PDB file of C-alpha atoms in Angstrom:
ATOM      1  CA  MET D  28       1.321  -8.932  16.296  1.00  0.00           C
ATOM      2  CA  SER D  29       1.491  -5.383  15.749  1.00  0.00           C
ATOM      3  CA  GLY D  30       4.038  -3.310  15.106  1.00  0.00           C
ATOM      4  CA  GLU D  31       6.488  -5.810  13.076  1.00  0.00           C
ATOM      5  CA  PRO D  32       7.106  -5.915   9.596  1.00  0.00           C
ATOM      6  CA  LEU D  33       4.891  -7.407   6.939  1.00  0.00           C
ATOM      7  CA  ASP D  34       6.333 -11.115   5.678  1.00  0.00           C
ATOM      8  CA  LYS D  35       6.794 -11.194   1.835  1.00  0.00           C
ATOM      9  CA  ALA D  36       3.737 -13.550   1.146  1.00  0.00           C
ATOM     10  CA  THR D  37       1.248 -10.332   2.935  1.00  0.00           C
ATOM     11  CA  TYR D  38       3.604  -7.049   1.148  1.00  0.00           C
ATOM     12  CA  ASP D  39       2.915  -9.253  -2.201  1.00  0.00           C
ATOM     13  CA  ASN D  40      -0.743  -9.737  -0.969  1.00  0.00           C
ATOM     14  CA  ALA D  41      -1.402  -6.470  -0.734  1.00  0.00           C
ATOM     15  CA  VAL D  42      -0.196  -5.218  -4.154  1.00  0.00           C
ATOM     16  CA  GLU D  43      -2.221  -7.568  -5.884  1.00  0.00           C
ATOM     17  CA  VAL D  44      -5.060  -6.309  -4.179  1.00  0.00           C
ATOM     18  CA  VAL D  45      -4.155  -1.982  -4.733  1.00  0.00           C
ATOM     19  CA  ALA D  46      -3.366  -3.227  -8.156  1.00  0.00           C
ATOM     20  CA  GLN D  47      -7.039  -4.523  -8.978  1.00  0.00           C
ATOM     21  CA  ILE D  48      -8.288  -1.938  -7.174  1.00  0.00           C
ATOM     22  CA  MET D  49      -6.831   0.643  -8.818  1.00  0.00           C
ATOM     23  CA  ASN D  50      -7.591  -0.775 -12.389  1.00  0.00           C
ATOM     24  CA  GLN D  51     -11.332  -0.833 -11.776  1.00  0.00           C
ATOM     25  CA  HIS D  52     -11.012   2.287 -10.737  1.00  0.00           C
ATOM     26  CA  GLY D  53      -8.851   3.728 -13.348  1.00  0.00           C
ATOM     27  CA  PHE D  54      -5.672   4.220 -11.403  1.00  0.00           C
ATOM     28  CA  THR D  55      -3.439   4.384 -14.314  1.00  0.00           C
ATOM     29  CA  SER D  56      -0.617   6.179 -12.106  1.00  0.00           C
ATOM     30  CA  ALA D  57       1.200   4.642  -8.640  1.00  0.00           C
ATOM     31  CA  SER D  58       1.409   8.893  -7.668  1.00  0.00           C
ATOM     32  CA  GLN D  59      -3.212   8.482  -7.766  1.00  0.00           C
ATOM     33  CA  LEU D  60      -1.427   6.778  -5.460  1.00  0.00           C
ATOM     34  CA  GLN D  61      -2.323   7.523  -1.833  1.00  0.00           C
ATOM     35  CA  PRO D  62      -1.550   6.048   1.759  1.00  0.00           C
ATOM     36  CA  HIS D  63      -4.115   6.095   4.555  1.00  0.00           C
ATOM     37  CA  ALA D  64      -1.633   8.128   6.272  1.00  0.00           C
ATOM     38  CA  ILE D  65      -1.943  10.488   4.109  1.00  0.00           C
ATOM     39  CA  VAL D  66      -5.664  10.612   3.275  1.00  0.00           C
ATOM     40  CA  TYR D  67      -6.157  10.400   7.227  1.00  0.00           C
ATOM     41  CA  GLY D  68      -3.348  12.008   8.830  1.00  0.00           C
ATOM     42  CA  LYS D  69      -1.859   8.709  10.338  1.00  0.00           C
ATOM     43  CA  ASN D  70       1.321   8.476  12.072  1.00  0.00           C
ATOM     44  CA  CYS D  71       1.804   5.063  10.727  1.00  0.00           C
ATOM     45  CA  PRO D  72       4.494   2.695  11.211  1.00  0.00           C
ATOM     46  CA  HIS D  73       7.415   2.956   8.547  1.00  0.00           C
ATOM     47  CA  HIS D  74       7.771  -0.624   7.602  1.00  0.00           C
ATOM     48  CA  THR D  75       4.065  -0.510   6.845  1.00  0.00           C
ATOM     49  CA  LEU D  76       4.385   1.398   4.705  1.00  0.00           C
ATOM     50  CA  PHE D  77       3.806   0.849   0.565  1.00  0.00           C
ATOM     51  CA  SER D  78       7.209   2.325  -1.394  1.00  0.00           C
ATOM     52  CA  ARG D  79       6.045   3.120  -4.869  1.00  0.00           C
ATOM     53  CA  ASP D  80       9.303   1.686  -6.442  1.00  0.00           C
ATOM     54  CA  GLN D  81       9.092  -1.870  -5.736  1.00  0.00           C
ATOM     55  CA  PHE D  82       4.742  -0.889  -6.499  1.00  0.00           C
TER      56      PHE D  82
END
């Protein structure tokens, strides 16, 4: 449902997928990862954004 925080399993799965994609493209640092809110200029709900510290 829109506007609800991601549950832990969904969040953990998303982090794993992002890590795999980063590895495939040779990213070596989380600082290279940019949320789509930055790339596309969207205003996203704060609870759907990833924390680089947790990543």
